Tab-separated table of C-alpha atoms in Angstrom:
chain	number	residue	atom	x	y	z
A	1	UNK	CA	-42.463	29.888	51.157
A	2	UNK	CA	-42.338	26.455	49.148
A	3	UNK	CA	-39.090	24.251	50.447
A	4	UNK	CA	-38.572	20.960	52.854
A	5	UNK	CA	-38.737	20.387	56.269
A	6	UNK	CA	-37.183	18.009	58.144
A	7	UNK	CA	-38.406	16.792	62.376
A	8	UNK	CA	-36.842	16.497	64.716
A	9	UNK	CA	-34.136	18.544	64.241
A	10	UNK	CA	-32.263	15.542	66.860
A	11	UNK	CA	-33.784	12.675	67.873
A	12	UNK	CA	-32.016	9.751	70.489
A	13	UNK	CA	-32.691	6.538	69.935
A	14	UNK	CA	-32.492	3.535	72.326
A	15	UNK	CA	-31.469	-0.126	71.441
A	16	UNK	CA	-34.065	-2.155	69.576
A	17	UNK	CA	-35.835	0.984	69.309
A	18	UNK	CA	-37.529	1.721	65.745
A	19	UNK	CA	-37.092	5.652	65.709
A	20	UNK	CA	-38.967	7.641	62.425
A	21	UNK	CA	-38.032	10.782	60.536
A	22	UNK	CA	-40.073	13.096	58.688
A	23	UNK	CA	-39.824	14.905	56.026
A	24	UNK	CA	-42.233	16.928	54.591
A	25	UNK	CA	-41.947	19.438	50.957
A	26	UNK	CA	-44.324	21.010	49.388
A	27	UNK	CA	-42.678	22.379	46.164
A	28	UNK	CA	-44.687	19.700	43.986
A	29	UNK	CA	-41.176	17.415	43.275
A	30	UNK	CA	-42.247	14.131	42.418
A	31	UNK	CA	-38.713	12.831	43.095
A	32	UNK	CA	-38.162	11.968	46.878
A	33	UNK	CA	-34.659	11.325	48.188
A	34	UNK	CA	-33.435	10.100	51.825
A	35	UNK	CA	-28.802	10.500	52.756
A	36	UNK	CA	-26.738	9.814	55.257
A	37	UNK	CA	-24.335	12.084	55.919
A	38	UNK	CA	-21.215	10.314	58.305
A	39	UNK	CA	-18.960	12.604	59.551
A	40	UNK	CA	-16.359	13.603	57.213
A	41	UNK	CA	-17.580	11.628	55.060
A	42	UNK	CA	-19.893	12.885	51.208
A	43	UNK	CA	-23.374	11.993	51.526
A	44	UNK	CA	-25.037	8.211	51.028
A	45	UNK	CA	-28.134	7.153	49.373
A	46	UNK	CA	-30.099	5.267	51.452
A	47	UNK	CA	-33.508	4.825	49.289
A	48	UNK	CA	-35.610	7.584	46.442
A	49	UNK	CA	-38.409	7.067	45.673
A	50	UNK	CA	-39.520	9.003	41.862
A	51	UNK	CA	-43.883	8.612	42.107
A	52	UNK	CA	-45.990	8.495	45.149
A	53	UNK	CA	-46.208	4.228	46.151
A	54	UNK	CA	-43.697	3.453	44.949
A	55	UNK	CA	-39.974	3.861	46.450
A	56	UNK	CA	-36.601	1.735	45.205
A	57	UNK	CA	-33.117	1.061	47.425
A	58	UNK	CA	-30.434	3.153	47.152
A	59	UNK	CA	-27.075	2.238	48.088
A	60	UNK	CA	-27.754	1.578	52.297
A	61	UNK	CA	-30.868	0.910	52.456
A	62	UNK	CA	-30.417	-2.367	55.028
A	63	UNK	CA	-31.595	-1.723	58.387
A	64	UNK	CA	-33.567	1.427	56.866
A	65	UNK	CA	-38.076	1.781	55.099
A	66	UNK	CA	-39.908	3.875	54.131
A	67	UNK	CA	-43.347	5.281	52.088
A	68	UNK	CA	-44.326	6.772	50.133
A	69	UNK	CA	-48.415	7.386	50.646
A	70	UNK	CA	-48.492	11.161	49.630
A	71	UNK	CA	-46.709	13.300	47.305
A	72	UNK	CA	-45.501	15.604	49.897
A	73	UNK	CA	-44.301	13.411	52.700
A	74	UNK	CA	-41.500	10.280	52.766
A	75	UNK	CA	-41.482	9.085	56.197
A	76	UNK	CA	-37.637	6.970	56.751
A	77	UNK	CA	-38.214	4.539	59.553
A	78	UNK	CA	-34.552	3.177	61.328
A	79	UNK	CA	-35.203	0.111	62.752
A	80	UNK	CA	-33.341	-2.241	65.345
A	81	UNK	CA	-31.995	-3.995	62.642
A	82	UNK	CA	-29.635	-0.656	61.082
A	83	UNK	CA	-26.855	-1.420	63.909
A	84	UNK	CA	-25.014	1.276	63.581
A	85	UNK	CA	-27.512	4.103	63.033
A	86	UNK	CA	-25.731	7.864	64.534
A	87	UNK	CA	-25.351	10.469	61.565
A	88	UNK	CA	-27.828	13.165	59.872
A	89	UNK	CA	-29.862	12.042	58.206
A	90	UNK	CA	-31.304	14.841	55.287
A	91	UNK	CA	-34.155	14.455	53.105
A	92	UNK	CA	-34.659	15.796	49.055
A	93	UNK	CA	-36.747	16.169	46.045
A	94	UNK	CA	-36.703	17.438	43.066
A	95	UNK	CA	-38.700	17.690	39.678
A	96	UNK	CA	-38.385	14.351	38.274
A	97	UNK	CA	-36.081	11.516	38.220
A	98	UNK	CA	-32.460	12.756	37.926
A	99	UNK	CA	-30.643	13.668	35.555
A	100	UNK	CA	-29.960	17.706	35.114
A	101	UNK	CA	-32.602	17.848	37.851
A	102	UNK	CA	-30.932	19.812	40.944
A	103	UNK	CA	-32.412	18.092	44.742
A	104	UNK	CA	-33.410	21.039	47.038
A	105	UNK	CA	-32.529	19.542	50.641
A	106	UNK	CA	-34.161	20.089	54.526
A	107	UNK	CA	-32.387	20.678	56.870
A	108	UNK	CA	-31.894	18.189	57.874
A	109	UNK	CA	-31.884	15.184	61.230
A	110	UNK	CA	-29.076	14.303	63.498
A	111	UNK	CA	-29.999	10.429	64.834
A	112	UNK	CA	-27.648	9.887	68.318
A	113	UNK	CA	-27.835	5.974	70.381
A	114	UNK	CA	-28.558	6.180	74.100
B	1	UNK	CA	-18.233	2.690	38.682
B	2	UNK	CA	-19.642	6.078	38.775
B	3	UNK	CA	-17.152	8.942	41.565
B	4	UNK	CA	-15.718	12.165	41.568
B	5	UNK	CA	-12.979	13.082	44.227
B	6	UNK	CA	-12.372	16.249	46.325
B	7	UNK	CA	-9.120	17.892	47.329
B	8	UNK	CA	-8.799	17.340	50.677
B	9	UNK	CA	-9.735	20.000	53.116
B	10	UNK	CA	-9.122	21.887	55.859
B	11	UNK	CA	-8.438	24.688	53.175
B	12	UNK	CA	-6.965	27.932	55.335
B	13	UNK	CA	-7.488	31.199	53.983
B	14	UNK	CA	-7.585	35.057	54.864
B	15	UNK	CA	-10.469	37.068	53.617
B	16	UNK	CA	-10.581	38.874	49.738
B	17	UNK	CA	-7.749	35.785	48.901
B	18	UNK	CA	-8.625	33.365	45.403
B	19	UNK	CA	-10.035	30.155	46.063
B	20	UNK	CA	-9.591	26.860	43.808
B	21	UNK	CA	-11.009	23.608	45.548
B	22	UNK	CA	-10.426	21.001	42.390
B	23	UNK	CA	-12.647	18.377	42.009
B	24	UNK	CA	-12.712	15.881	39.562
B	25	UNK	CA	-14.696	13.075	38.088
B	26	UNK	CA	-15.327	9.438	36.605
B	27	UNK	CA	-18.754	8.173	34.912
B	28	UNK	CA	-20.215	5.620	32.958
B	29	UNK	CA	-22.310	8.438	31.560
B	30	UNK	CA	-23.125	11.787	30.369
B	31	UNK	CA	-23.049	13.659	33.930
B	32	UNK	CA	-24.486	16.135	34.996
B	33	UNK	CA	-21.933	17.987	37.680
B	34	UNK	CA	-23.189	19.997	40.861
B	35	UNK	CA	-21.567	22.439	43.849
B	36	UNK	CA	-23.186	22.278	47.273
B	37	UNK	CA	-22.357	23.869	50.199
B	38	UNK	CA	-22.971	23.383	53.921
B	39	UNK	CA	-22.772	25.589	56.697
B	40	UNK	CA	-22.456	23.933	59.892
B	41	UNK	CA	-25.505	22.297	61.440
B	42	UNK	CA	-27.446	22.629	58.211
B	43	UNK	CA	-28.645	20.989	55.201
B	44	UNK	CA	-27.099	21.341	51.746
B	45	UNK	CA	-27.933	24.433	49.581
B	46	UNK	CA	-27.201	24.007	45.892
B	47	UNK	CA	-24.871	26.652	45.111
B	48	UNK	CA	-24.303	26.387	41.314
B	49	UNK	CA	-24.539	23.808	38.289
B	50	UNK	CA	-23.009	22.838	34.648
B	51	UNK	CA	-25.118	20.351	32.614
B	52	UNK	CA	-22.996	20.003	28.988
B	53	UNK	CA	-19.321	20.326	28.054
B	54	UNK	CA	-18.305	23.361	28.450
B	55	UNK	CA	-21.093	24.985	30.508
B	56	UNK	CA	-19.312	27.695	32.976
B	57	UNK	CA	-22.312	27.369	36.510
B	58	UNK	CA	-22.316	30.361	38.488
B	59	UNK	CA	-23.818	31.766	41.707
B	60	UNK	CA	-22.303	34.707	44.504
B	61	UNK	CA	-18.943	34.857	42.574
B	62	UNK	CA	-18.381	31.064	42.023
B	63	UNK	CA	-17.606	29.807	39.018
B	64	UNK	CA	-16.850	26.196	38.538
B	65	UNK	CA	-16.103	24.748	34.336
B	66	UNK	CA	-17.422	21.812	33.679
B	67	UNK	CA	-14.267	20.277	31.317
B	68	UNK	CA	-14.978	16.603	29.494
B	69	UNK	CA	-11.101	16.428	28.589
B	70	UNK	CA	-10.057	17.043	32.395
B	71	UNK	CA	-13.102	15.245	33.997
B	72	UNK	CA	-12.942	18.379	36.147
B	73	UNK	CA	-15.473	20.544	37.838
B	74	UNK	CA	-12.626	22.613	40.005
B	75	UNK	CA	-14.981	25.572	42.050
B	76	UNK	CA	-13.159	28.834	42.198
B	77	UNK	CA	-14.161	31.950	43.970
B	78	UNK	CA	-11.624	35.277	43.263
B	79	UNK	CA	-12.593	37.245	46.395
B	80	UNK	CA	-13.340	34.901	49.787
B	81	UNK	CA	-15.156	36.468	52.977
B	82	UNK	CA	-15.301	35.008	56.303
B	83	UNK	CA	-18.981	34.155	55.112
B	84	UNK	CA	-17.628	31.447	52.781
B	85	UNK	CA	-16.299	29.914	55.668
B	86	UNK	CA	-18.748	25.583	55.301
B	87	UNK	CA	-17.966	22.575	53.546
B	88	UNK	CA	-18.164	22.457	49.749
B	89	UNK	CA	-19.082	19.038	47.785
B	90	UNK	CA	-18.540	18.290	44.773
B	91	UNK	CA	-21.105	16.093	43.128
B	92	UNK	CA	-22.269	14.349	39.543
B	93	UNK	CA	-25.830	12.811	38.810
B	94	UNK	CA	-26.004	10.895	35.646
B	95	UNK	CA	-29.995	10.275	34.282
B	96	UNK	CA	-31.737	6.826	34.899
B	97	UNK	CA	-29.302	6.060	37.519
B	98	UNK	CA	-31.567	4.515	40.415
B	99	UNK	CA	-33.182	8.352	39.768
B	100	UNK	CA	-30.785	10.442	39.162
B	101	UNK	CA	-29.216	10.023	42.397
B	102	UNK	CA	-26.441	12.755	43.150
B	103	UNK	CA	-22.521	10.860	43.816
B	104	UNK	CA	-21.243	12.787	46.385
B	105	UNK	CA	-17.124	13.569	47.064
B	106	UNK	CA	-16.258	14.025	50.121
B	107	UNK	CA	-15.985	17.369	50.991
B	108	UNK	CA	-13.643	19.877	51.629
B	109	UNK	CA	-13.748	21.878	54.288
B	110	UNK	CA	-12.832	25.740	53.576
B	111	UNK	CA	-12.617	28.172	56.829
B	112	UNK	CA	-11.417	31.971	56.114
B	113	UNK	CA	-9.861	34.028	58.443
B	114	UNK	CA	-10.922	37.917	58.784
């Protein structure tokens, strides 16, 4: 079955530590996205990538970094510069660039700070 | 800027009741409109979408009509079930806007009692 996988399901971060969230898709989609969800709020865009080896900042990119070395993979690193990292992180992908294209979401990773 | 406003929750209904969740939007371009559903601890699933004015999206008994004159995309279902209990997000995308990022409302929690 095609889909998007995210790992781990739960992740714990210590002070000053960088952590990396995995996102893999086997849908052959060109575009991939990372969103952050806080309790009682909608999702906000962190980074997006429309093609391999290219990515762009979203609305809340500070304290995060990404890479897109392979079409199927779009890992997100939460750096120590992100002062409030506790949230639910969702990865999504779509066939192409925005517009009417549907974005498909992974199951999410919940990041907690120790 | 572009935005989505949903009615506040939680919404509590009895099984077989009629559901309406209001959604209005502000957009500078010509958006596509979506409803996503999120079950506890999971990612988002596309429920339905509409890509142009007067389009009606429908799925699993849910419907929403793209009303350009009232900038609305209200979600309706004639008879809810306990299994419909979830958080519902209204969202829009605009072609060429940050790779087609989704702009979300804050979500409306629905609880259906037997």
